Amino acid sequence: MTTQVTALFDEIWQQYIDVTPSAKNIHQLLGNGSDIINDHVAYRTFNSAKVNLAKLATHLLAIGYTECGQYDFAAKKLTAKHYEHSDSTMPKVFISELRVEEFSAEIQEIIGNLVSQLPDDVSERSDFLYSGQLWNISSTDYQTLLATSEYAAWLSAWGYRANHFTVSINHLENYDDITVVNSTLKEAGYLLNTNGGEIKGDSEVKLEQSSTLADKAKVTFTDKEMEIPSCFYEFAKRYPLANGELYTGFVAASADKIFDSTNVKS
Ligand code: NI
């Protein structure tokens, strides 16, 4: 089953680096040519029945993943869950969904119009997790979403793809300290998300995370092309629990700030 998992994440990685070239370069910089273990991969979706969190998760449950944690982000109107594989070197997967019904009628209508363009069985596509933007959207609708929910705007433009991959610092050969990883990245000219501080979390909460700011890439809207934030790369260091095992969960307060790595204004 890990062959299937590896094959799936290879496809997702290729799609991701197409619009996130910095991740490919940082992968080389931190891994020094050797392979990197991913701590997790993150997804975004709407809670609409055709494409909700559970529909994405179906693809993971089929290859040996199990649900391991649930999270709520009230201000961003998101629900999230994380999934783990029995082989701990396979990436965890963090999936969030936007609670569409909590938004204004105007926003609900724009999102409803996107999802209505999809066939009912869209989530059954074997490539659903790397199928990209499957609907048409105008730049004005994108801007309307952006004014209310950066998350909704990003999803409307980029669709089904990894929002970020995350390097497991615990598994790097040449690095052990997130501060050193961050300074290596900054010296190489990369910009980090400083919202909530460069490092989110600490050894007390058993998880430290940092991330780059998203790259920019061109998206074709129905009326024009625009260059907008694409995806970012994240770095995670985990600390052991009392039983000696590394903590495997997520820290909601840190994830809340990580979401902002795709902000246009950052
Ligand atoms: Ni993450």
mmCIF file of C-alpha atoms and ligand atoms in Angstrom:
data_model
loop_
_atom_site.group_PDB
_atom_site.id
_atom_site.type_symbol
_atom_site.label_atom_id
_atom_site.label_comp_id
_atom_site.label_asym_id
_atom_site.label_seq_id
_atom_site.Cartn_x
_atom_site.Cartn_y
_atom_site.Cartn_z
ATOM 1 C CA MET A 1 0.000 0.000 0.000
ATOM 2 C CA THR A 2 2.883 2.408 0.560
ATOM 3 C CA THR A 3 3.699 2.079 -3.187
ATOM 4 C CA GLN A 4 0.231 3.493 -3.920
ATOM 5 C CA VAL A 5 0.730 6.253 -1.369
ATOM 6 C CA THR A 6 4.127 7.160 -2.818
ATOM 7 C CA ALA A 7 2.736 7.155 -6.376
ATOM 8 C CA LEU A 8 -0.152 9.430 -5.343
ATOM 9 C CA PHE A 9 2.091 11.949 -3.597
ATOM 10 C CA ASP A 10 4.536 11.937 -6.519
ATOM 11 C CA GLU A 11 1.683 13.135 -8.768
ATOM 12 C CA ILE A 12 0.584 15.711 -6.200
ATOM 13 C CA TRP A 13 4.190 16.957 -5.781
ATOM 14 C CA GLN A 14 4.681 17.384 -9.550
ATOM 15 C CA GLN A 15 1.468 19.413 -9.833
ATOM 16 C CA TYR A 16 2.522 21.481 -6.788
ATOM 17 C CA ILE A 17 6.031 22.392 -7.992
ATOM 18 C CA ASP A 18 4.621 23.466 -11.390
ATOM 19 C CA VAL A 19 3.216 26.542 -9.632
ATOM 20 C CA THR A 20 5.629 26.557 -6.663
ATOM 21 C CA PRO A 21 9.127 26.498 -8.170
ATOM 22 C CA SER A 22 10.658 27.747 -4.911
ATOM 23 C CA ALA A 23 9.644 24.470 -3.216
ATOM 24 C CA LYS A 24 11.645 22.466 -5.726
ATOM 25 C CA ASN A 25 14.713 24.636 -5.068
ATOM 26 C CA ILE A 26 14.306 24.559 -1.275
ATOM 27 C CA HIS A 27 13.866 20.780 -1.420
ATOM 28 C CA GLN A 28 17.295 20.642 -3.087
ATOM 29 C CA LEU A 29 18.801 23.143 -0.629
ATOM 30 C CA LEU A 30 17.644 21.357 2.558
ATOM 31 C CA GLY A 31 17.887 17.786 1.306
ATOM 32 C CA ASN A 32 21.262 18.294 -0.358
ATOM 33 C CA GLY A 33 20.096 16.086 -3.221
ATOM 34 C CA SER A 34 18.640 13.278 -1.123
ATOM 35 C CA ASP A 35 14.941 12.617 -0.598
ATOM 36 C CA ILE A 36 12.947 14.496 2.022
ATOM 37 C CA ILE A 37 10.313 13.037 4.319
ATOM 38 C CA ASN A 38 7.143 15.130 4.273
ATOM 39 C CA ASP A 39 5.522 15.795 7.625
ATOM 40 C CA HIS A 40 2.202 16.582 5.964
ATOM 41 C CA VAL A 41 0.409 17.806 2.877
ATOM 42 C CA ALA A 42 -2.525 20.228 3.201
ATOM 43 C CA TYR A 43 -5.746 20.572 1.219
ATOM 44 C CA ARG A 44 -8.526 23.124 1.023
ATOM 45 C CA THR A 45 -12.112 22.607 -0.092
ATOM 46 C CA PHE A 46 -15.701 23.837 0.254
ATOM 47 C CA ASN A 47 -18.118 21.901 2.480
ATOM 48 C CA SER A 48 -20.521 21.527 -0.482
ATOM 49 C CA ALA A 49 -21.691 17.909 -0.783
ATOM 50 C CA LYS A 50 -19.906 17.169 -4.099
ATOM 51 C CA VAL A 51 -16.450 18.192 -2.940
ATOM 52 C CA ASN A 52 -16.480 18.279 0.859
ATOM 53 C CA LEU A 53 -13.724 17.133 3.225
ATOM 54 C CA ALA A 54 -15.126 13.600 3.393
ATOM 55 C CA LYS A 55 -15.008 13.297 -0.412
ATOM 56 C CA LEU A 56 -11.301 14.132 -0.439
ATOM 57 C CA ALA A 57 -10.655 11.836 2.514
ATOM 58 C CA THR A 58 -12.198 8.870 0.683
ATOM 59 C CA HIS A 59 -9.088 8.780 -1.512
ATOM 60 C CA LEU A 60 -6.879 8.527 1.580
ATOM 61 C CA LEU A 61 -8.956 5.986 3.492
ATOM 62 C CA ALA A 62 -8.688 3.728 0.423
ATOM 63 C CA ILE A 63 -4.890 3.570 0.723
ATOM 64 C CA GLY A 64 -4.474 2.971 4.428
ATOM 65 C CA TYR A 65 -5.041 6.352 6.075
ATOM 66 C CA THR A 66 -7.166 6.842 9.179
ATOM 67 C CA GLU A 67 -8.764 9.950 10.677
ATOM 68 C CA CYS A 68 -6.782 11.153 13.700
ATOM 69 C CA GLY A 69 -7.824 14.669 14.696
ATOM 70 C CA GLN A 70 -10.451 17.376 14.208
ATOM 71 C CA TYR A 71 -10.017 21.157 14.364
ATOM 72 C CA ASP A 72 -12.196 24.268 14.226
ATOM 73 C CA PHE A 73 -11.147 27.692 12.951
ATOM 74 C CA ALA A 74 -14.055 29.933 13.928
ATOM 75 C CA ALA A 75 -12.777 33.219 12.491
ATOM 76 C CA LYS A 76 -11.934 31.698 9.118
ATOM 77 C CA LYS A 77 -15.145 29.567 9.172
ATOM 78 C CA LEU A 78 -13.231 26.325 8.631
ATOM 79 C CA THR A 79 -13.464 22.774 9.882
ATOM 80 C CA ALA A 80 -10.429 20.522 9.482
ATOM 81 C CA LYS A 81 -9.349 16.939 10.048
ATOM 82 C CA HIS A 82 -6.026 15.226 9.808
ATOM 83 C CA TYR A 83 -5.244 11.742 8.570
ATOM 84 C CA GLU A 84 -2.283 9.475 9.283
ATOM 85 C CA HIS A 85 -0.909 6.387 7.580
ATOM 86 C CA SER A 86 0.246 3.318 9.527
ATOM 87 C CA ASP A 87 3.679 3.888 7.947
ATOM 88 C CA SER A 88 4.834 7.018 9.773
ATOM 89 C CA THR A 89 7.225 7.988 6.942
ATOM 90 C CA MET A 90 4.173 8.625 4.714
ATOM 91 C CA PRO A 91 2.934 12.223 4.981
ATOM 92 C CA LYS A 92 0.065 13.075 7.262
ATOM 93 C CA VAL A 93 -2.719 14.871 5.392
ATOM 94 C CA PHE A 94 -4.493 17.946 6.771
ATOM 95 C CA ILE A 95 -7.805 18.722 5.026
ATOM 96 C CA SER A 96 -9.900 21.787 5.802
ATOM 97 C CA GLU A 97 -13.310 22.745 4.424
ATOM 98 C CA LEU A 98 -14.940 26.171 4.284
ATOM 99 C CA ARG A 99 -18.353 26.352 5.973
ATOM 100 C CA VAL A 100 -20.050 28.008 3.003
ATOM 101 C CA GLU A 101 -23.422 28.494 4.737
ATOM 102 C CA GLU A 102 -21.817 30.905 7.233
ATOM 103 C CA PHE A 103 -21.111 33.459 4.469
ATOM 104 C CA SER A 104 -23.307 36.142 2.863
ATOM 105 C CA ALA A 105 -25.808 35.276 0.117
ATOM 106 C CA GLU A 106 -23.471 36.871 -2.458
ATOM 107 C CA ILE A 107 -20.494 34.707 -1.469
ATOM 108 C CA GLN A 108 -22.653 31.588 -1.256
ATOM 109 C CA GLU A 109 -23.946 32.269 -4.760
ATOM 110 C CA ILE A 110 -20.444 32.615 -6.247
ATOM 111 C CA ILE A 111 -19.274 29.393 -4.591
ATOM 112 C CA GLY A 112 -22.511 27.598 -5.504
ATOM 113 C CA ASN A 113 -21.968 28.610 -9.117
ATOM 114 C CA LEU A 114 -18.462 27.085 -9.124
ATOM 115 C CA VAL A 115 -19.518 23.783 -7.574
ATOM 116 C CA SER A 116 -22.596 23.530 -9.841
ATOM 117 C CA GLN A 117 -20.253 23.375 -12.854
ATOM 118 C CA LEU A 118 -18.871 20.043 -11.624
ATOM 119 C CA PRO A 119 -20.359 16.638 -12.398
ATOM 120 C CA ASP A 120 -21.995 14.929 -9.388
ATOM 121 C CA ASP A 121 -19.338 12.200 -9.337
ATOM 122 C CA VAL A 122 -16.361 14.545 -9.748
ATOM 123 C CA SER A 123 -14.763 13.400 -6.494
ATOM 124 C CA GLU A 124 -14.625 9.817 -7.788
ATOM 125 C CA ARG A 125 -11.999 10.750 -10.376
ATOM 126 C CA SER A 126 -8.853 8.815 -9.534
ATOM 127 C CA ASP A 127 -6.868 12.042 -10.014
ATOM 128 C CA PHE A 128 -9.253 14.183 -7.949
ATOM 129 C CA LEU A 129 -6.549 15.163 -5.426
ATOM 130 C CA TYR A 130 -4.461 16.661 -8.253
ATOM 131 C CA SER A 131 -7.199 17.653 -10.717
ATOM 132 C CA GLY A 132 -6.681 21.422 -10.247
ATOM 133 C CA GLN A 133 -9.256 24.093 -11.029
ATOM 134 C CA LEU A 134 -12.242 22.313 -12.568
ATOM 135 C CA TRP A 135 -14.596 25.299 -12.936
ATOM 136 C CA ASN A 136 -14.588 28.668 -14.669
ATOM 137 C CA ILE A 137 -14.443 31.846 -12.617
ATOM 138 C CA SER A 138 -14.205 35.516 -13.537
ATOM 139 C CA SER A 139 -11.592 37.799 -12.036
ATOM 140 C CA THR A 140 -14.370 39.932 -10.550
ATOM 141 C CA ASP A 141 -15.843 36.948 -8.671
ATOM 142 C CA TYR A 142 -12.314 36.081 -7.526
ATOM 143 C CA GLN A 143 -11.880 39.638 -6.204
ATOM 144 C CA THR A 144 -15.255 39.487 -4.440
ATOM 145 C CA LEU A 145 -14.252 36.265 -2.693
ATOM 146 C CA LEU A 146 -10.831 37.711 -1.865
ATOM 147 C CA ALA A 147 -12.355 40.677 -0.056
ATOM 148 C CA THR A 148 -14.157 38.305 2.354
ATOM 149 C CA SER A 149 -12.174 35.064 2.468
ATOM 150 C CA GLU A 150 -8.643 34.691 1.184
ATOM 151 C CA TYR A 151 -9.152 30.941 1.582
ATOM 152 C CA ALA A 152 -12.212 30.889 -0.716
ATOM 153 C CA ALA A 153 -10.420 33.036 -3.303
ATOM 154 C CA TRP A 154 -7.361 30.763 -3.340
ATOM 155 C CA LEU A 155 -9.520 27.672 -3.733
ATOM 156 C CA SER A 156 -11.595 29.255 -6.505
ATOM 157 C CA ALA A 157 -8.443 29.980 -8.485
ATOM 158 C CA TRP A 158 -6.376 26.846 -7.809
ATOM 159 C CA GLY A 159 -8.891 24.099 -7.090
ATOM 160 C CA TYR A 160 -7.798 20.614 -6.118
ATOM 161 C CA ARG A 161 -4.082 20.454 -5.452
ATOM 162 C CA ALA A 162 -1.812 20.532 -2.420
ATOM 163 C CA ASN A 163 -1.959 23.941 -0.784
ATOM 164 C CA HIS A 164 1.431 23.144 0.746
ATOM 165 C CA PHE A 165 3.879 20.358 1.377
ATOM 166 C CA THR A 166 5.748 20.335 4.687
ATOM 167 C CA VAL A 167 9.327 19.256 5.254
ATOM 168 C CA SER A 168 9.837 17.074 8.328
ATOM 169 C CA ILE A 169 12.826 18.701 10.041
ATOM 170 C CA ASN A 170 13.066 15.642 12.327
ATOM 171 C CA HIS A 171 14.015 13.558 9.291
ATOM 172 C CA LEU A 172 16.536 15.972 7.704
ATOM 173 C CA GLU A 173 20.133 14.788 7.781
ATOM 174 C CA ASN A 174 21.777 18.205 7.984
ATOM 175 C CA TYR A 175 19.315 20.170 10.104
ATOM 176 C CA ASP A 176 17.668 19.692 13.462
ATOM 177 C CA ASP A 177 16.736 23.227 14.516
ATOM 178 C CA ILE A 178 13.901 25.214 12.890
ATOM 179 C CA THR A 179 15.740 28.499 13.587
ATOM 180 C CA VAL A 180 18.681 27.256 11.520
ATOM 181 C CA VAL A 181 16.342 26.089 8.736
ATOM 182 C CA ASN A 182 14.720 29.544 8.703
ATOM 183 C CA SER A 183 18.023 31.409 8.571
ATOM 184 C CA THR A 184 19.277 29.119 5.784
ATOM 185 C CA LEU A 185 16.156 29.979 3.776
ATOM 186 C CA LYS A 186 16.441 33.707 4.441
ATOM 187 C CA GLU A 187 20.132 33.717 3.484
ATOM 188 C CA ALA A 188 19.131 32.046 0.217
ATOM 189 C CA GLY A 189 16.682 34.912 -0.394
ATOM 190 C CA TYR A 190 13.339 33.290 0.472
ATOM 191 C CA LEU A 191 10.624 35.230 2.289
ATOM 192 C CA LEU A 192 9.005 33.643 5.338
ATOM 193 C CA ASN A 193 5.491 34.154 6.671
ATOM 194 C CA THR A 194 6.065 36.369 9.720
ATOM 195 C CA ASN A 195 2.397 36.565 10.778
ATOM 196 C CA GLY A 196 2.332 35.306 14.383
ATOM 197 C CA GLY A 197 6.161 35.257 14.359
ATOM 198 C CA GLU A 198 8.432 33.268 12.046
ATOM 199 C CA ILE A 199 8.062 30.177 14.243
ATOM 200 C CA LYS A 200 4.548 29.097 15.179
ATOM 201 C CA GLY A 201 4.313 26.880 18.256
ATOM 202 C CA ASP A 202 7.118 25.639 20.521
ATOM 203 C CA SER A 203 8.365 22.559 22.359
ATOM 204 C CA GLU A 204 5.579 23.033 24.948
ATOM 205 C CA VAL A 205 2.871 22.376 22.344
ATOM 206 C CA LYS A 206 5.170 19.730 20.775
ATOM 207 C CA LEU A 207 5.173 21.288 17.311
ATOM 208 C CA GLU A 208 7.128 24.126 15.717
ATOM 209 C CA GLN A 209 6.199 25.304 12.215
ATOM 210 C CA SER A 210 7.356 27.946 9.778
ATOM 211 C CA SER A 211 6.553 28.566 6.132
ATOM 212 C CA THR A 212 7.546 30.542 3.091
ATOM 213 C CA LEU A 213 5.199 33.098 1.602
ATOM 214 C CA ALA A 214 3.410 31.639 -1.402
ATOM 215 C CA ASP A 215 4.999 31.889 -4.830
ATOM 216 C CA LYS A 216 3.066 33.763 -7.509
ATOM 217 C CA ALA A 217 1.782 32.178 -10.708
ATOM 218 C CA LYS A 218 -0.560 33.037 -13.566
ATOM 219 C CA VAL A 219 -4.197 31.963 -13.489
ATOM 220 C CA THR A 220 -6.528 32.246 -16.466
ATOM 221 C CA PHE A 221 -9.869 33.709 -15.404
ATOM 222 C CA THR A 222 -12.797 33.901 -17.844
ATOM 223 C CA ASP A 223 -12.073 37.564 -18.556
ATOM 224 C CA LYS A 224 -8.289 37.863 -18.123
ATOM 225 C CA GLU A 225 -5.049 36.375 -16.845
ATOM 226 C CA MET A 226 -3.702 37.434 -13.459
ATOM 227 C CA GLU A 227 -0.636 36.600 -11.415
ATOM 228 C CA ILE A 228 -1.740 35.646 -7.903
ATOM 229 C CA PRO A 229 -0.324 33.757 -4.857
ATOM 230 C CA SER A 230 -0.057 30.027 -5.566
ATOM 231 C CA CYS A 231 1.315 27.605 -2.969
ATOM 232 C CA PHE A 232 3.906 27.723 -0.203
ATOM 233 C CA TYR A 233 6.342 25.357 1.509
ATOM 234 C CA GLU A 234 6.184 24.601 5.227
ATOM 235 C CA PHE A 235 8.709 23.256 7.747
ATOM 236 C CA ALA A 236 7.772 21.309 10.870
ATOM 237 C CA LYS A 237 9.663 20.032 13.875
ATOM 238 C CA ARG A 238 7.884 17.683 16.250
ATOM 239 C CA TYR A 239 8.728 16.938 19.891
ATOM 240 C CA PRO A 240 8.245 13.668 21.795
ATOM 241 C CA LEU A 241 5.385 13.068 24.198
ATOM 242 C CA ALA A 242 5.956 11.513 27.635
ATOM 243 C CA ASN A 243 5.794 8.033 26.041
ATOM 244 C CA GLY A 244 8.742 8.896 23.782
ATOM 245 C CA GLU A 245 6.671 8.963 20.583
ATOM 246 C CA LEU A 246 6.658 12.143 18.507
ATOM 247 C CA TYR A 247 3.490 14.232 18.785
ATOM 248 C CA THR A 248 1.492 13.723 15.559
ATOM 249 C CA GLY A 249 -1.327 16.260 15.909
ATOM 250 C CA PHE A 250 -1.706 19.864 14.797
ATOM 251 C CA VAL A 251 -1.889 23.058 16.842
ATOM 252 C CA ALA A 252 -4.931 25.093 15.802
ATOM 253 C CA ALA A 253 -3.461 28.452 16.869
ATOM 254 C CA SER A 254 -0.396 27.827 14.668
ATOM 255 C CA ALA A 255 -2.354 26.489 11.689
ATOM 256 C CA ASP A 256 -4.555 29.586 11.858
ATOM 257 C CA LYS A 257 -1.493 31.767 11.125
ATOM 258 C CA ILE A 258 -0.088 29.332 8.533
ATOM 259 C CA PHE A 259 -3.295 29.752 6.471
ATOM 260 C CA ASP A 260 -2.235 33.363 5.924
ATOM 261 C CA SER A 261 0.828 32.296 3.885
ATOM 262 C CA THR A 262 -1.228 32.695 0.702
ATOM 263 C CA ASN A 263 -2.482 36.200 1.565
ATOM 264 C CA VAL A 264 -2.179 38.627 -1.321
ATOM 265 C CA LYS A 265 -1.245 41.427 1.075
ATOM 266 C CA SER A 266 1.492 39.527 2.937
HETATM 267 NI NI NI B 1 0.649 22.747 7.242
#
